[in-house]
Short mmCIF file of C-alpha atoms and ligand atoms in Angstrom, two decimals:
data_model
loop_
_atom_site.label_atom_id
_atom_site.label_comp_id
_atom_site.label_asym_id
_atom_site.label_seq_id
_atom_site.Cartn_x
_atom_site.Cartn_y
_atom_site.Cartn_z
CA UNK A 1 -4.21 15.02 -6.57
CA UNK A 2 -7.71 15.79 -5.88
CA UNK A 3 -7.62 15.70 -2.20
CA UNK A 4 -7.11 19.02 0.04
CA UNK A 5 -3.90 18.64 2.12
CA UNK A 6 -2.38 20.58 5.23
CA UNK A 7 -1.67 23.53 2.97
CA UNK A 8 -5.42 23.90 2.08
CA UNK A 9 -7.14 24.41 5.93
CA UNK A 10 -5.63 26.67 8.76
CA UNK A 11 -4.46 25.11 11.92
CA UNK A 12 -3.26 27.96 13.63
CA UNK A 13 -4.02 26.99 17.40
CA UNK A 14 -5.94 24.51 16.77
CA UNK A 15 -5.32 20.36 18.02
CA UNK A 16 -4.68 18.48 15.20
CA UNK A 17 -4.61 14.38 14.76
CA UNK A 18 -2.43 13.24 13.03
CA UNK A 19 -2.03 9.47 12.05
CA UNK A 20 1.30 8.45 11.03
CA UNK A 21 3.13 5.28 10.32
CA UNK A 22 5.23 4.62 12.78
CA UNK A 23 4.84 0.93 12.72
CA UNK A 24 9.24 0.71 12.41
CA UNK A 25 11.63 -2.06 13.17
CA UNK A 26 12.47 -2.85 16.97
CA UNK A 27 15.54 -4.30 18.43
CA UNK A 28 16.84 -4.54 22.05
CA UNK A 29 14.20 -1.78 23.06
CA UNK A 30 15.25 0.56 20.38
CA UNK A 31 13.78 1.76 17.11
CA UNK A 32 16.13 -0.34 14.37
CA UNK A 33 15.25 1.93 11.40
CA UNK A 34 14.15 5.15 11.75
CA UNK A 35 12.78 5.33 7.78
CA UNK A 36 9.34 5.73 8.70
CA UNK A 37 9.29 8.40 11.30
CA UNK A 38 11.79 10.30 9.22
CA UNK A 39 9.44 10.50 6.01
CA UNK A 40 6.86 12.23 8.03
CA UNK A 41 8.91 15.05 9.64
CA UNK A 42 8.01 17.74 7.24
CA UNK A 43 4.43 17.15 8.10
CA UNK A 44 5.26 17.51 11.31
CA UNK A 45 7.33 20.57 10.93
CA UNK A 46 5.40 22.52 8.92
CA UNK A 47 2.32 21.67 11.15
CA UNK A 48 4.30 23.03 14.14
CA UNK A 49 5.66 26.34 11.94
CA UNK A 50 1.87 27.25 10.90
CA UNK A 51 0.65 27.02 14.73
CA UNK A 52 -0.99 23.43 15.58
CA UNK A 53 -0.55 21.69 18.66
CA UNK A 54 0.20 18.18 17.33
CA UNK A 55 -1.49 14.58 18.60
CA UNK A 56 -0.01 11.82 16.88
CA UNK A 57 -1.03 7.85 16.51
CA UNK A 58 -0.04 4.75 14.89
CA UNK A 59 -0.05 1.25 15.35
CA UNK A 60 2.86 -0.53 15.39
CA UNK A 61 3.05 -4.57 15.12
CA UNK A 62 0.75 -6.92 15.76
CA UNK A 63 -0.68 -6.46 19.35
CA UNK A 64 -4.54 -8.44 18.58
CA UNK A 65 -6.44 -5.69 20.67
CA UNK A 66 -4.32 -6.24 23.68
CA UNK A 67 -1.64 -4.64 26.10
CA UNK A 68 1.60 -5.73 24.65
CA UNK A 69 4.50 -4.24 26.81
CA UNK A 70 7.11 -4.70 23.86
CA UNK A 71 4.84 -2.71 21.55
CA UNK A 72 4.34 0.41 23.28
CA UNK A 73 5.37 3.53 21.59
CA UNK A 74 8.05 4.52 23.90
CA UNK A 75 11.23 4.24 21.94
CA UNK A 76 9.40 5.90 18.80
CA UNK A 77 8.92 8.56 21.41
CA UNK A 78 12.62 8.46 22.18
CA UNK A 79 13.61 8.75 18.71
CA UNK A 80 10.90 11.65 17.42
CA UNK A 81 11.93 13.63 19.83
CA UNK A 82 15.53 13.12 18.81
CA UNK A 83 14.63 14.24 15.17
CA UNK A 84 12.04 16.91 16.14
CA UNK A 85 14.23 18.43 18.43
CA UNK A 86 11.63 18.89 20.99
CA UNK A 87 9.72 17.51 23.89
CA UNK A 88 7.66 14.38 22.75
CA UNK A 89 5.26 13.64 25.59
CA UNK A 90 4.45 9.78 25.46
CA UNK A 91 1.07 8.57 26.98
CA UNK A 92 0.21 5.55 28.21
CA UNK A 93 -3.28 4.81 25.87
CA UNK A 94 -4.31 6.45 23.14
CA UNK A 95 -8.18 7.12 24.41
CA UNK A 96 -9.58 7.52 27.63
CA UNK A 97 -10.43 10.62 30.44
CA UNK A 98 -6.41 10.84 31.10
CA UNK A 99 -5.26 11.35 27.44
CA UNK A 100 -8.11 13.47 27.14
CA UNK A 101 -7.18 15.94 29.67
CA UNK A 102 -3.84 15.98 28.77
CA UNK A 103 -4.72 16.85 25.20
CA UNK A 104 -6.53 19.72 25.78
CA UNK A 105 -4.09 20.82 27.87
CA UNK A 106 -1.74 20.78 24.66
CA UNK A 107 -0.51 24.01 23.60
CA UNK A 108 0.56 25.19 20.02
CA UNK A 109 4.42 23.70 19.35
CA UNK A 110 3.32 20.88 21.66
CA UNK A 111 3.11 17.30 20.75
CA UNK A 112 1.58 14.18 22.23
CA UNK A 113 2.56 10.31 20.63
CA UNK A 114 -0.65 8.21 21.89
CA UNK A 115 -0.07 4.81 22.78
CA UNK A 116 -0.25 2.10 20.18
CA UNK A 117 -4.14 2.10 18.57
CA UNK A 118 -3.66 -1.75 18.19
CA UNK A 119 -3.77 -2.11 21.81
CA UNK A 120 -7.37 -1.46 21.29
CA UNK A 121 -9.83 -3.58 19.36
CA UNK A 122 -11.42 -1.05 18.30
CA UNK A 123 -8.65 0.07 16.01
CA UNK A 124 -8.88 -3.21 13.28
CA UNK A 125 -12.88 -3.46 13.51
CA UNK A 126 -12.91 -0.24 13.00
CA UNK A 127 -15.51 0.41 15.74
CA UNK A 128 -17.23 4.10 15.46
CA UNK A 129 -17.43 4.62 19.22
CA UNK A 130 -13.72 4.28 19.37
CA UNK A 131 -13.13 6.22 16.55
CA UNK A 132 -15.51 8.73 17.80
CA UNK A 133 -12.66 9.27 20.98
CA UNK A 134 -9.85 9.46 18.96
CA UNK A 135 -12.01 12.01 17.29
CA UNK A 136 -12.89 13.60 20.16
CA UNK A 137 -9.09 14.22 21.36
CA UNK A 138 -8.70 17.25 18.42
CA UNK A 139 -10.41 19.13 15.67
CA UNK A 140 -8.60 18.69 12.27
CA UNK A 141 -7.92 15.15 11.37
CA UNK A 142 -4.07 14.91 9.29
CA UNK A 143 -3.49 11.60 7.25
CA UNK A 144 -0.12 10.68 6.42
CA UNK A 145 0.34 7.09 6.82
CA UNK A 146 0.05 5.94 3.32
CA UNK A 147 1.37 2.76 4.25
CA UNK A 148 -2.00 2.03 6.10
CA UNK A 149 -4.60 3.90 4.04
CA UNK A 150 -5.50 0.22 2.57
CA UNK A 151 -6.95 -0.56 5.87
CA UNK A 152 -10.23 0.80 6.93
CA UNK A 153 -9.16 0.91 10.48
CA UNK A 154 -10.66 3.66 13.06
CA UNK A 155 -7.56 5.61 12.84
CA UNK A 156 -6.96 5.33 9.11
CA UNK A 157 -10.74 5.74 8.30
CA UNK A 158 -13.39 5.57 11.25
CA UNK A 159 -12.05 8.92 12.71
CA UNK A 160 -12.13 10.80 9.57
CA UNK A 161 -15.79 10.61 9.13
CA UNK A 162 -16.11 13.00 12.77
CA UNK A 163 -13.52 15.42 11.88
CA UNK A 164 -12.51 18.12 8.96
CA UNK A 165 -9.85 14.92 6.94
CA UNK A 166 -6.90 16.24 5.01
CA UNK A 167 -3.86 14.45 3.78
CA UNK A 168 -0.04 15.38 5.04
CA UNK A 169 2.72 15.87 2.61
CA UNK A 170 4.06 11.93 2.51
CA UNK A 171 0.38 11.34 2.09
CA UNK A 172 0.20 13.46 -1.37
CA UNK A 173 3.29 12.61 -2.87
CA UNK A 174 2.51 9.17 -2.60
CA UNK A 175 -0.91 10.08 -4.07
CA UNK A 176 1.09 12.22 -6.66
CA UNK A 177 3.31 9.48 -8.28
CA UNK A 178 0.93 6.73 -7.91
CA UNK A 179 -1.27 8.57 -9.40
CA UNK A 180 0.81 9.94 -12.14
CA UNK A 181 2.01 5.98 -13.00
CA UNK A 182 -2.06 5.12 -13.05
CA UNK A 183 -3.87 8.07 -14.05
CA UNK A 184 -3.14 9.07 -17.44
CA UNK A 185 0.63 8.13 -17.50
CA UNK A 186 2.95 9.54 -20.08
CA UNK A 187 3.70 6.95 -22.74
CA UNK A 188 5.47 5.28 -23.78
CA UNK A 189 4.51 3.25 -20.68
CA UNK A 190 5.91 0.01 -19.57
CA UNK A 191 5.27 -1.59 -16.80
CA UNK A 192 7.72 -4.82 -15.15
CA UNK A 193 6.29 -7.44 -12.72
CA UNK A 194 8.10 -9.74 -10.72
CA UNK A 195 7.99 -12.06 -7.29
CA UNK A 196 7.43 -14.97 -6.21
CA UNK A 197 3.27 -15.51 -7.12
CA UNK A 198 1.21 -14.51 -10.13
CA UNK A 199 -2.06 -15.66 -7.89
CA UNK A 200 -0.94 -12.28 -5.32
CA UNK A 201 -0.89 -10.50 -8.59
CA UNK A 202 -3.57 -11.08 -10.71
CA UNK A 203 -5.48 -7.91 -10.37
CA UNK A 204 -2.38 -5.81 -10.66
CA UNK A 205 -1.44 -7.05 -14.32
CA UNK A 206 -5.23 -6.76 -15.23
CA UNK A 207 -4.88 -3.07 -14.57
CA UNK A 208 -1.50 -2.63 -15.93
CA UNK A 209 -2.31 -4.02 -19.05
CA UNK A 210 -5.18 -1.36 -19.50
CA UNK A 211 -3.06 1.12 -19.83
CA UNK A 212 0.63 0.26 -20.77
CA UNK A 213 2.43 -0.16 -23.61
CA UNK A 214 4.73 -3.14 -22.63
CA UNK A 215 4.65 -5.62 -19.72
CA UNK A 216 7.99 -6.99 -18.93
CA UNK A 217 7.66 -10.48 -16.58
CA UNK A 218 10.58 -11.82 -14.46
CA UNK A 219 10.33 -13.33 -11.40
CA UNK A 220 8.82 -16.19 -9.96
CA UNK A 221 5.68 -15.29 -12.13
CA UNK A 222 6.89 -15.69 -15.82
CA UNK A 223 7.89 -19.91 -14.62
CA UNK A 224 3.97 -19.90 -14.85
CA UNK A 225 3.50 -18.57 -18.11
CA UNK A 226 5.99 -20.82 -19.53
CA UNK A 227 4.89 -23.61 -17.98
CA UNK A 228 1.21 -22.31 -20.10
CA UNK A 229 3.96 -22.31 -23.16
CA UNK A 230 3.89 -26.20 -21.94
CA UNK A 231 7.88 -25.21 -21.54
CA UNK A 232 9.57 -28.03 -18.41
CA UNK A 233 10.09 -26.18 -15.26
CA UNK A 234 11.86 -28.64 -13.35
CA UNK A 235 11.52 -27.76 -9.33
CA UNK A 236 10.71 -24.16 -10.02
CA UNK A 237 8.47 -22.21 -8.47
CA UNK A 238 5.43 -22.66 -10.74
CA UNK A 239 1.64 -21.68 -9.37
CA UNK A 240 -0.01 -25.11 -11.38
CA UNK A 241 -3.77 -23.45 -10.73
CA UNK A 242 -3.17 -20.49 -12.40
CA UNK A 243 -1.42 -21.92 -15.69
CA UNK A 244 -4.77 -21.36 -17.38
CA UNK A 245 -4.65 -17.90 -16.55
CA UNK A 246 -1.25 -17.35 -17.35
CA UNK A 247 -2.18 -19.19 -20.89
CA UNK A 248 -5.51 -17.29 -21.53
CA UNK A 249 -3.71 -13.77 -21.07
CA UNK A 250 -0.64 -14.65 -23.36
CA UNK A 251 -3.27 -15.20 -26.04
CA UNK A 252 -5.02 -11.80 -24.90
CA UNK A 253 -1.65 -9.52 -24.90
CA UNK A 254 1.30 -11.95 -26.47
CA UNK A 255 2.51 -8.77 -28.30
CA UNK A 256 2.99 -6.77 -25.18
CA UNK A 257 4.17 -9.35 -22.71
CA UNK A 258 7.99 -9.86 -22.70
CA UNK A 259 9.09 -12.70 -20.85
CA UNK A 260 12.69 -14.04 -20.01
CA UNK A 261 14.83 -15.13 -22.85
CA UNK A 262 17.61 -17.03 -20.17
CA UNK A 263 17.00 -17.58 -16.72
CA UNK A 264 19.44 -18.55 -13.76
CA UNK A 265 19.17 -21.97 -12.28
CA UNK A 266 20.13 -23.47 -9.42
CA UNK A 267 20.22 -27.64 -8.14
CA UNK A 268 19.17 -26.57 -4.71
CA UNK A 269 17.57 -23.33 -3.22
CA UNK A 270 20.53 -21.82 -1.94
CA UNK A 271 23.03 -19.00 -2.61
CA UNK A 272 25.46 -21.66 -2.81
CA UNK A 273 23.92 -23.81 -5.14
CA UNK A 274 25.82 -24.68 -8.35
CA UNK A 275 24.20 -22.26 -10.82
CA UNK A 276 23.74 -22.06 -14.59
CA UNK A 277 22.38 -19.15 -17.32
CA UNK A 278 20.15 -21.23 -19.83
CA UNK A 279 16.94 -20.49 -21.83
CA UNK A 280 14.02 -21.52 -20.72
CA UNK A 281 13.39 -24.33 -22.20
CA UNK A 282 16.24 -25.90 -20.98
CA UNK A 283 15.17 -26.26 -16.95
CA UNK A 284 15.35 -29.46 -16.04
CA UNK A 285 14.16 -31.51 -13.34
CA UNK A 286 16.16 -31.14 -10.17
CA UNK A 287 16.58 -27.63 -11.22
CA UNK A 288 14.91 -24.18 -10.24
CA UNK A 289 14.99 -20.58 -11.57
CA UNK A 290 15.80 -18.24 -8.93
CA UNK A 291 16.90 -15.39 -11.39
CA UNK A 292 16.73 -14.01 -14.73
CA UNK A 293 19.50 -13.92 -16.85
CA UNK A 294 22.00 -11.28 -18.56
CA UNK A 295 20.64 -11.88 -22.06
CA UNK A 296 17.39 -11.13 -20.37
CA UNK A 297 18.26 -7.64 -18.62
CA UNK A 298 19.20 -6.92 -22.20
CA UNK A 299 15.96 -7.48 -24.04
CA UNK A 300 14.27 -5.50 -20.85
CA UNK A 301 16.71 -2.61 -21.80
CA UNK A 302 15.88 -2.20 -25.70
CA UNK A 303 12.19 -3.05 -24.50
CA UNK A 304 11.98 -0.34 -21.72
CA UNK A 305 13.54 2.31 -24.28
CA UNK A 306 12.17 5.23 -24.85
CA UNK A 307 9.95 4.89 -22.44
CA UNK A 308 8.60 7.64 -20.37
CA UNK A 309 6.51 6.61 -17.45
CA UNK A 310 7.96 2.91 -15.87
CA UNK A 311 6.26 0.84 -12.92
CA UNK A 312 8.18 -1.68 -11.42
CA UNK A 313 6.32 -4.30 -9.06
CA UNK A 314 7.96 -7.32 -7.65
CA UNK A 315 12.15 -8.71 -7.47
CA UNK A 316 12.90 -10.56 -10.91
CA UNK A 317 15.08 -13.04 -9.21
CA UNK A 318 15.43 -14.27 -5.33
CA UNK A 319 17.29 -11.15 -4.75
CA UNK A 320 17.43 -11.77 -0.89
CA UNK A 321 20.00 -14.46 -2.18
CA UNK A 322 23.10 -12.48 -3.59
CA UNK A 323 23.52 -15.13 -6.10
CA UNK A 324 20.47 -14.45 -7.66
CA UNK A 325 20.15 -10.42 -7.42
CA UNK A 326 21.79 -9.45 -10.09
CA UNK A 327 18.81 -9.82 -12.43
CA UNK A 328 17.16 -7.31 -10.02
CA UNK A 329 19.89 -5.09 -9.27
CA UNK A 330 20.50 -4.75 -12.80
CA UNK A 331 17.02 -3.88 -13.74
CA UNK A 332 17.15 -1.44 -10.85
CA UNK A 333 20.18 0.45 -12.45
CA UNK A 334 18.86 0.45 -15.73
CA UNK A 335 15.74 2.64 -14.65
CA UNK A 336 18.03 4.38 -12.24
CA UNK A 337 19.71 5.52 -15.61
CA UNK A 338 16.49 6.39 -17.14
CA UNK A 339 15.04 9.48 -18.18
CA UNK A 340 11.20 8.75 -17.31
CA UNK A 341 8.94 8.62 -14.21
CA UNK A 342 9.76 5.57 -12.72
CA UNK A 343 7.81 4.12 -9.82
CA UNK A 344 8.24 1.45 -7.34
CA UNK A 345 5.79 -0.11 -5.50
CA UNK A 346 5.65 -3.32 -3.42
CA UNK A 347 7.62 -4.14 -0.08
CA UNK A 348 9.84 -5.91 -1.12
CA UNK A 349 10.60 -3.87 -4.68
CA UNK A 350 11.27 -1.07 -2.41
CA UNK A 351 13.94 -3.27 -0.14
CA UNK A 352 15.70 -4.25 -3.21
CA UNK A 353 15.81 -0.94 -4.87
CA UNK A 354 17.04 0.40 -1.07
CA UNK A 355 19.63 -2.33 -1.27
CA UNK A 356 20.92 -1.58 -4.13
CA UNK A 357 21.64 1.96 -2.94
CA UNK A 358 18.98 3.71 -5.64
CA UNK A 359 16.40 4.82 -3.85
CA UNK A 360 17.44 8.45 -4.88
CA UNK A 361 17.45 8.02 -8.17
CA UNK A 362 13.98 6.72 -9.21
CA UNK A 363 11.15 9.15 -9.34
CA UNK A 364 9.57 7.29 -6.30
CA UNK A 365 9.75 4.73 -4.23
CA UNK A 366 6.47 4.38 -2.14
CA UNK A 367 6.41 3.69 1.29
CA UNK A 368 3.31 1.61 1.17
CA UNK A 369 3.75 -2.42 0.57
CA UNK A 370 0.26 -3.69 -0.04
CA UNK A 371 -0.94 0.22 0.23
CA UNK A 372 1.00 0.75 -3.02
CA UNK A 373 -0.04 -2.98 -4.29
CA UNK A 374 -3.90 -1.99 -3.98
CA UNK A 375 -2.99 1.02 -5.79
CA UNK A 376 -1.74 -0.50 -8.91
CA UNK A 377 -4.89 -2.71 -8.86
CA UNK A 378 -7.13 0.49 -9.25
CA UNK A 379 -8.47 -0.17 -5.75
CA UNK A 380 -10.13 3.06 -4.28
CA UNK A 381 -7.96 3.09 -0.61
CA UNK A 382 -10.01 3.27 2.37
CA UNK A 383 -8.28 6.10 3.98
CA UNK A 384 -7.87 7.91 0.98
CA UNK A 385 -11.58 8.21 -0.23
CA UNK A 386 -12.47 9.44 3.07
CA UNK A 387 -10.69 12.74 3.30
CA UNK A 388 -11.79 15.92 1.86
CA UNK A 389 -11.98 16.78 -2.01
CA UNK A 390 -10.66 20.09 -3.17
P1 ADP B 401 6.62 -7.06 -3.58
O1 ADP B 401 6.68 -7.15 -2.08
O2 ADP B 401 7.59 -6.05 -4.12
O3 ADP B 401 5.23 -6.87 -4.09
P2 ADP B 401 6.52 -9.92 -3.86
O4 ADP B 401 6.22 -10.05 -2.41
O5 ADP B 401 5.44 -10.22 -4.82
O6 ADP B 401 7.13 -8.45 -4.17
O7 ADP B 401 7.71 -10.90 -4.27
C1 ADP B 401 8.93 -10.90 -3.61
C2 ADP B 401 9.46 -12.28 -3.48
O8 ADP B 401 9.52 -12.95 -4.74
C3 ADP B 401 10.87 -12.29 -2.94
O9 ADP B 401 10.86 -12.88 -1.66
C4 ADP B 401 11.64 -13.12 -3.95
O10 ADP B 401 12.56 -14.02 -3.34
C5 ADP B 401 10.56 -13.88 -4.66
N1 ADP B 401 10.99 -14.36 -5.99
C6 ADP B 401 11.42 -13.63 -7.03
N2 ADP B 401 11.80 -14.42 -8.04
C7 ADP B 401 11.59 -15.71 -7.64
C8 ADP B 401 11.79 -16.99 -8.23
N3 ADP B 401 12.29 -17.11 -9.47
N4 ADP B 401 11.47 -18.08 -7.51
C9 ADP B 401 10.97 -17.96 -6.26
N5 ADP B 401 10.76 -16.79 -5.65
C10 ADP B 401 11.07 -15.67 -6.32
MG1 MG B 402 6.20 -8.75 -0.74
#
């Protein structure tokens, strides 16, 4: 990690920003799953142990630049303060003369959730004047929304370009793992890819293939490549556009790629659906895979191995289905069982990994959906770049 963090700058009495993700589940005025505001409480604690009087933002949903009652912070108040075990004082914008005064009348052990940056436009176009306020509100700048740090957004980016920009501790380990999974990763290094689309994908296998050893496919993906093996796919999902694609890197890497060896199909896209375990060339029309098969999960297990460093990206089967998890939530326990660095990235990777209860045993699980996605492309993240080097 070559990025200074809260440990490297003092904020003893000083006001410090700090943009967190606190964009969590609602329901019936409450916040459904408290995940999110949870990973960021050591930040938060040991900023409020070494001194700092603490000014926190986020955006949460999708409020298009406008006043949305049902998105204001308030029950992300209610539930920080909960887990902080102090006063969280809630205001009502997240810019302006009144939040202004009231953050400079912050004192050290004090903290201050701004309203929703969304509620702004000035948030998504990233406009400097507004960043320039948020800006203007403290004098260290804390980043620790990884989740966001793909979006060049005046609280992700904008505002670090007007004040001192370090990264929290959620921040760095996501930095950490990534990083280790990317940057020189301990081999032997495989690497499995899954969901629904190769087209969403494209740029993550180029990557992964630079670097790993194996590239295990599952998913909705590997119907494309052998549909390029000119293989029937019956109603499958199958991305027709990118066949050539799919063709042109099987002749590129055929000795890397391992692709199903039985799939699980289904007459009708539903958990109810009579279901069978053949190979692949034995889809027929009518039929659909939804799910890799047991022979399958085998070949993944001899071909993950010895393997020291694994990244997983993307559910092998419709795992929001229970029919078709298994393929998933097997994979999932064979890495859970491994003795390697094994990384998760992707939205809904993570869900299915949480699902199936393993979060705790795989070296990490990022936080960041399409954060973690651009990250496995090689993508530089907006609101990473722009904090300090060490
Ligand atoms: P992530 O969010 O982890 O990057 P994706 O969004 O790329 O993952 O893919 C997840 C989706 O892929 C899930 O909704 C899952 O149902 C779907 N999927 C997986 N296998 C298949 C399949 N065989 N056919 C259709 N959809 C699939
Ligand atoms: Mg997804």
């Amino acid at each position: 990690m070559n990025k200074k963090t809260i440990k490297d700058i003092d904020v003893q009495g000083r006001h410090v920003l700090v943009r967190v993700d606190f964009n969590v589940p609602l329901k019936d005025g409450m916040v459904a799953d408290d995940t999110r505001i949870r990973a960021v409480l050591p930040t938060l604690n040991y900023l409020l142990e070494q001194g700092a009087a603490l000014i926190l933002c986020s955006h949460l949903g999708r409020p298009q630049g406008e006043i949305v009652p049902e998105l204001r912070m308030d029950p992300v108040a209610q539930r920080l303060e909960e887990l902080l075990g102090r006063p969280v004082n809630k205001l009502d914008d997240c810019v302006g003369p009144q939040v202004k005064a009231a953050a400079q009348a912050l004192q050290p052990g004090q903290v201050i959730l701004l309203e929703n940056t969304r509620f702004h436009p000035g948030e998504k176009a990233n406009d400097p004047a507004f960043a320039r306020q948020l800006a203007s509100l403290a004098q260290v700048y804390v980043n620790d929304a990884f989740g966001s740090a793909h979006r060049a957004h005046a609280s992700t980016e904008g505002v670090a370009h007007y004040l001192p920009a370090v990264a929290g501790f959620l921040m760095e380990k996501e930095l950490e793992f990534l990083g280790r999974a990317t940057v020189d990763p301990e081999h032997p290094y495989v690497a499995i890819l899954g969901g629904a689309k190769i087209s969403d994908k494209i740029d993550v296998i180029d990557n992964l293939l630079q670097q790993c050893d194996r590239l295990l496919i599952g998913g909705g993906m590997a119907n494309t490549f052998f549909r390029a093996m000119d293989l029937e796919m019956g109603d499958s999902l199958v991305e027709e556009d990118v066949v050539p694609m799919a063709r042109s890197l099987l002749e590129q890497a055929r000795s890397r790629l391992v692709l199903p060896v039985d799939v699980v199909i289904a007459d009708a896209f539903d958990n109810d659906a009579t279901s069978r375990i053949v190979a692949p060339n034995e889809v027929s029309v009518g039929w659909r895979v939804l799910d890799i098969g047991p022979k399958t999960v085998a070949t993944f297990e001899s071909a993950l191995g010895a393997a020291k460093t694994v990244v997983w990206n993307g559910p092998l089967g419709v795992f929001e289905m229970p029919s078709f998890a298994q393929g998933t939530f097997a994979v999932a326990r064979l890495l859970a069982n491994m003795d390697a660095v094994t990384i998760i990235g992707g939205g809904d990777s993570a869900a299915a990994v949480r699902q199936a209860g393993l979060v705790g045993q795989m070296t990490h699980v990022s936080t960041g959906g399409g954060a973690s996605l651009d990250f496995l492309e090689g993508k530089t993240l907006p609101g990473v770049a722009v904090l300090a080097d060490r």
